[in-house]
Coordinates of C-alpha atoms and ligand atoms in Angstrom, one line a residue:
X174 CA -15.3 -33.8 22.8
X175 CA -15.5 -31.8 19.7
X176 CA -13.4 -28.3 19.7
X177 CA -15.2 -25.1 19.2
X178 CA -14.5 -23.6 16.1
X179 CA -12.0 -20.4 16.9
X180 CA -14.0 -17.4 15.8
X181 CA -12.2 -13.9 14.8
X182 CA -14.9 -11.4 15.6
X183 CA -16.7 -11.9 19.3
X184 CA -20.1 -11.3 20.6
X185 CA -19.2 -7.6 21.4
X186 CA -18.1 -7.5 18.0
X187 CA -14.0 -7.2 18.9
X188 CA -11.7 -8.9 16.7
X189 CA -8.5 -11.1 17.1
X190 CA -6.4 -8.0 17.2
X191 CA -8.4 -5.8 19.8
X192 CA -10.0 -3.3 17.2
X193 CA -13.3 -2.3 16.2
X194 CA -15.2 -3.2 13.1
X195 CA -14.0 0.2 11.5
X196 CA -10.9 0.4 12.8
X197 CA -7.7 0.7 10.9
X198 CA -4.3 -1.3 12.2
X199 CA -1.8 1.1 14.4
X200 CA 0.4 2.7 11.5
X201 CA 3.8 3.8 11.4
X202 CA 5.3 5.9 8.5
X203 CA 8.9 7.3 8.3
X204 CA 10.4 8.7 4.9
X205 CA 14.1 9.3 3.6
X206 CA 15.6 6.0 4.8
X207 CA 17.5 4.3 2.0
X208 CA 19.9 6.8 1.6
X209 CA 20.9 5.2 -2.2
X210 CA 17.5 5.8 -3.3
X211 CA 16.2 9.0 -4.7
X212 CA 13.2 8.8 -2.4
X213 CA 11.9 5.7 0.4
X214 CA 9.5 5.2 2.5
X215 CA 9.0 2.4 5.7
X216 CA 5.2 1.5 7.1
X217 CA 4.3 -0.7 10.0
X218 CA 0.6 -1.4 9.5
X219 CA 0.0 -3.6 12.6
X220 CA 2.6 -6.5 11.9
X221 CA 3.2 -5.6 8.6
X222 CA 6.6 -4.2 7.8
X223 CA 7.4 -2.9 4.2
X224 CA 9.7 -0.9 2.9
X225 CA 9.6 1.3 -0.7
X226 CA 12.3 2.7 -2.5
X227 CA 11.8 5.3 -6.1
X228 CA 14.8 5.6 -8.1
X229 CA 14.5 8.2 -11.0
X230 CA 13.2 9.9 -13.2
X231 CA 16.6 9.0 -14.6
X232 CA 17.4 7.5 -18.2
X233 CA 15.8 4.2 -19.2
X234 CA 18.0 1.3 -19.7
X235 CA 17.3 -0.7 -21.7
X236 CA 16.6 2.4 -24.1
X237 CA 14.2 0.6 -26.3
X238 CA 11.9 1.1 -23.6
X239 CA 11.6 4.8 -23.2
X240 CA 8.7 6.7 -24.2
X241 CA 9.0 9.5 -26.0
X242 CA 6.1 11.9 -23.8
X243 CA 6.0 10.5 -20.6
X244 CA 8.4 8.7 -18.3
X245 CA 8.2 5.0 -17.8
X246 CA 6.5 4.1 -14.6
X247 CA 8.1 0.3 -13.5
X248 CA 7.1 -1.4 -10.3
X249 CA 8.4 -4.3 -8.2
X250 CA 6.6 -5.6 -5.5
X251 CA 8.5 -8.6 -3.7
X252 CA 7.7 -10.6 -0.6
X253 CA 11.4 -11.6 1.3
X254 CA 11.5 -15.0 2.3
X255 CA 11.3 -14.6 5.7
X256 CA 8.4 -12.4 5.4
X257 CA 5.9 -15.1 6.1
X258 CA 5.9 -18.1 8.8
X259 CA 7.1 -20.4 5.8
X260 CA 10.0 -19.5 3.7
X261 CA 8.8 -18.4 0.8
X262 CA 10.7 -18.6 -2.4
X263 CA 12.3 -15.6 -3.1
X264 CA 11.4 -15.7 -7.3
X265 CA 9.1 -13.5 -8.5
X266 CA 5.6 -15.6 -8.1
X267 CA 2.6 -14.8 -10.1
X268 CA 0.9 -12.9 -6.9
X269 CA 3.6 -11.0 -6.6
X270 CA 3.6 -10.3 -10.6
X271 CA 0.0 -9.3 -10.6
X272 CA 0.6 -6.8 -7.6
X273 CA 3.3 -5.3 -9.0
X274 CA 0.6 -4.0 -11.8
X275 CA -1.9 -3.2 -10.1
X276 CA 0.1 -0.7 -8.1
X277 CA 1.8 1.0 -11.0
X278 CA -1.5 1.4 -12.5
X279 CA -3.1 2.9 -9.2
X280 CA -0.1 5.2 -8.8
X281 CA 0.6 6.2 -12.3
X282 CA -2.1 8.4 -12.6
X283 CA -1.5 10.6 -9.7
X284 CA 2.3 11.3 -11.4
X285 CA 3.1 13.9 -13.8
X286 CA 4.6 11.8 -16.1
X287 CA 4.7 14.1 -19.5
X288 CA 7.0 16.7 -17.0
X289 CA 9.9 13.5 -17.4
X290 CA 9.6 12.2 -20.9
X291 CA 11.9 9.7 -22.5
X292 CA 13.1 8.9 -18.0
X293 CA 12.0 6.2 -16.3
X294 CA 10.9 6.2 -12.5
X295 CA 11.5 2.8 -10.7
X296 CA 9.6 2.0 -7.7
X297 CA 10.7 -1.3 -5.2
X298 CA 8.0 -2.8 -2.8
X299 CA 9.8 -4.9 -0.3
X300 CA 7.6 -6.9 2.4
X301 CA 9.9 -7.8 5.0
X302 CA 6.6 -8.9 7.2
X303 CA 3.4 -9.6 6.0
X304 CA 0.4 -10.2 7.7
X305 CA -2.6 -9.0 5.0
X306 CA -3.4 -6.2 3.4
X307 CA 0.3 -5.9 1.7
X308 CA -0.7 -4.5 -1.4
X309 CA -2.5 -1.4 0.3
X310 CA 0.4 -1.0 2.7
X311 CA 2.7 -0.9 -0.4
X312 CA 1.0 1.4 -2.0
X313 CA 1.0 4.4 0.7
X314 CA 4.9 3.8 1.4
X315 CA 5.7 4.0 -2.5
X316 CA 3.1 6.5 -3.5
X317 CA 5.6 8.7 0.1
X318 CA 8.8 7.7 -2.0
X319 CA 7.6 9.2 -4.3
X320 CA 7.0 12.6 -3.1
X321 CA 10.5 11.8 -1.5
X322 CA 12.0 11.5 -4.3
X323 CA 10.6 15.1 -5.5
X324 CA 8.1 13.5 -8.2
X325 CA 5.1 16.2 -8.5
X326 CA 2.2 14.7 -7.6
X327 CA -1.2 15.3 -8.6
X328 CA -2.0 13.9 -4.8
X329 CA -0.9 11.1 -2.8
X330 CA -2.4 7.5 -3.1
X331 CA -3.8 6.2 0.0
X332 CA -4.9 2.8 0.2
X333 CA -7.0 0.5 2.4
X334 CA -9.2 -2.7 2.6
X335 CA -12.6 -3.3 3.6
X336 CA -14.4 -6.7 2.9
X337 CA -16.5 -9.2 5.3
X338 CA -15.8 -11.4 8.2
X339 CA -18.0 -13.9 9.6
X340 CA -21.1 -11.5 8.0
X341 CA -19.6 -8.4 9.7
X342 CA -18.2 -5.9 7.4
X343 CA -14.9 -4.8 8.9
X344 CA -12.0 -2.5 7.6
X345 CA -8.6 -3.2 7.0
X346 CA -8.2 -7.3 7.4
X347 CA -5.6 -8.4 9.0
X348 CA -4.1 -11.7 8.0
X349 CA -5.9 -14.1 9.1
X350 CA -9.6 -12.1 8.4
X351 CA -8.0 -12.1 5.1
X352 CA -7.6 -15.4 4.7
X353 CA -11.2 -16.5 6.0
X354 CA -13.3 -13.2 4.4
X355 CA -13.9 -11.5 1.7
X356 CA -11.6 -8.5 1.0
X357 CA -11.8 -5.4 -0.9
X358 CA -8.5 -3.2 -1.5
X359 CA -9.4 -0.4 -2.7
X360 CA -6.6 2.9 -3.6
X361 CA -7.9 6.4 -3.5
X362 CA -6.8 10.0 -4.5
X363 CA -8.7 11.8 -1.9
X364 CA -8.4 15.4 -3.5
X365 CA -10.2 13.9 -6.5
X366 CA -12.3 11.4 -4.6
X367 CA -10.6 9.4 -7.5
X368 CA -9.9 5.4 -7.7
X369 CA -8.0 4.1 -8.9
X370 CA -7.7 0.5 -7.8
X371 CA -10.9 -1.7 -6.6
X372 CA -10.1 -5.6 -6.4
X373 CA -12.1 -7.9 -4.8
X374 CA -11.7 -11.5 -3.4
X375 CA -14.1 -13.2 -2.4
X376 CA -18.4 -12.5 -2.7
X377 CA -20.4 -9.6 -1.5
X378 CA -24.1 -8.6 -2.1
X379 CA -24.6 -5.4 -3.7
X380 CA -25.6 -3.6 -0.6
X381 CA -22.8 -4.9 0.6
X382 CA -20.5 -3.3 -1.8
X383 CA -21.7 -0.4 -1.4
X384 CA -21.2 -0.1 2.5
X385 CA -18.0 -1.7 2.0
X386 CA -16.6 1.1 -0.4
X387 CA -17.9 3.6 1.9
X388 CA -15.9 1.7 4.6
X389 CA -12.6 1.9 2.4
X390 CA -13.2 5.6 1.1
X391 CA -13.2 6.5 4.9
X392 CA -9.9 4.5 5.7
X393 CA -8.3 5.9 2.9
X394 CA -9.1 9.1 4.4
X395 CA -7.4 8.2 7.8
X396 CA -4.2 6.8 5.9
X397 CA -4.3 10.2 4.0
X398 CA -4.2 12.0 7.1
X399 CA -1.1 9.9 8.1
X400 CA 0.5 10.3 4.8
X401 CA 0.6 13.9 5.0
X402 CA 2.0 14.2 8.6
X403 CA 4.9 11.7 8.2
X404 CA 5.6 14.1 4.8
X405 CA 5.6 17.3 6.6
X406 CA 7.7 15.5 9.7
X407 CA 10.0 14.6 6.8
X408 CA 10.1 18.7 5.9
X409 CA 10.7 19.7 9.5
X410 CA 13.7 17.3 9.7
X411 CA 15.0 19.1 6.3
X412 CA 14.7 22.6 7.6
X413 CA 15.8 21.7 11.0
X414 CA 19.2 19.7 9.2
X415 CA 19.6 23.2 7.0
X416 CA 19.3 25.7 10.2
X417 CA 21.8 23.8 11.9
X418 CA 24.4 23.9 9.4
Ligands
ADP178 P1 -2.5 -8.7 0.3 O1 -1.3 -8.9 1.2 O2 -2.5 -7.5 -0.5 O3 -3.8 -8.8 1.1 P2 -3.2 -11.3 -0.6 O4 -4.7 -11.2 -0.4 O5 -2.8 -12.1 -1.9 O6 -2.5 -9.9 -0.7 O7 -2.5 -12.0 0.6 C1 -3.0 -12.0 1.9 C2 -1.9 -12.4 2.9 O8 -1.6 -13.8 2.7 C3 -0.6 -11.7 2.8 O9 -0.6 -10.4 3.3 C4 0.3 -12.6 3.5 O10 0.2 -12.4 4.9 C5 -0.3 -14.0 3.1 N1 0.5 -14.6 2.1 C6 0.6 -14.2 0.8 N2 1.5 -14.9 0.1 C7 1.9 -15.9 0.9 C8 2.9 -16.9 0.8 N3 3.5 -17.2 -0.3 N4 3.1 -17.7 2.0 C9 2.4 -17.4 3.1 N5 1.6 -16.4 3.3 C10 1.3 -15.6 2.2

């Protein structure tokens, strides 16, 4: 008897996980917890865990390095070994390399780096779980350190994937959607309706494209949303910690 090939979207168009096509993960934000960093942020998006640190703007060692109008942005992006079902080996890999970029150039432009010159401002990305859609999740916890750490902002980054599944178009791929579809991160500055990352792996039509960007505009919108009430509960705790003194 042959087996049935497992399928991740059903006839009433439910995925593996229980959402909707347009549905984003269940995510959890907190800020302010690595008290050695200047600012930190943690996200649960579904089962991924990931947690981002910003030290700085401080002075740049090696000094070589340091720019003489604008602070230099540096970003690490690592995967822990025990953050996938294999252990993974815990040197940089050439994923992990390539992330790392693509995040400092999405957040970089929303930083007022010429207020900081000759400082540089470190960012860590550490995956502690991953089940798909790591970079995006990395990118809204660092773009919170961030405005933890007191950076100004031109506006926050929020970030989120749309791509295609077994010819539905669906938001925010979990892992193993990833793995079969097509995906398309995408990383947004909503109060500019700016982007600033678009990757893609995989194939999609040009119609398709287009309804999948509209897709990812809107999740970024949601994560935005998010973003800005995990900041202000981060405020509230300040001024309740100050009354109470
Ligand atoms: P992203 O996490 O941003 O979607 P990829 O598309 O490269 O980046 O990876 C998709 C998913 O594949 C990851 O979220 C993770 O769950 C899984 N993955 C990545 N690298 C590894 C690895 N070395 N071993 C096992 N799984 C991995």
């Amino acid at each position: 008897m042959t087996k049935k090939p497992l399928t991740l979207i059903n006839k009433k168009n439910i995925r593996v996980d229980g959402r909707k096509l347009d549905e984003l993960r269940p995510i959890k934000i907190e800020l302010n917890i690595i008290g050695n960093a200047n600012g930190s942020a943690y996200i649960e998006q579904g089962k991924n865990k990931i947690l981002a640190a910003v030290y700085g703007p401080k002075e740049v060692h090696p000094r070589h390095l340091a720019l003489p109008d604008r602070a230099l942005l540096r970003c690490q992006y690592h995967m822990s070994p025990f953050s996938v079902k294999e252990r993974k080996r815990p040197a940089p890999s050439r994923r992990e390399t390539e992330i790392s970029k693509v995040i400092r150039e999405c957040l970089s432009p929303s930083i007022f780096g010429e207020y900081y010159p000759r400082t540089s401002i470190d960012i860590y990305i550490e995956v502690l779980e991953a089940d798909g859609g790591t970079r995006c999740s990395g990118i809204i916890a660092a773009s919170l350190a961030l405005a933890d750490a007191g950076i100004p902002l031109r506006d926050l980054v929020a970030a989120c994937a749309a791509g295609k599944v077994e010819e539905h178009l669906v938001l925010d791929l979990n892992g193993p959607e990833d793995n079969k579809g097509t995906d398309m991160p995408i990383a947004l500055m909503p109060t500019f309706n700016a982007v600033t990352l678009l990757q893609m792996n995989g194939i999609l039509t040009t119609d398709e494209f287009e309804q999948a960007l509209n897709l990812a505009v809107k999740g970024c919108e949601q994560v935005y949303t998010l973003q800005k009430e995990a900041l202000k509960a981060r405020y509230i705790n300040v001024k309740e910690e100050v009354e109470e003194e």
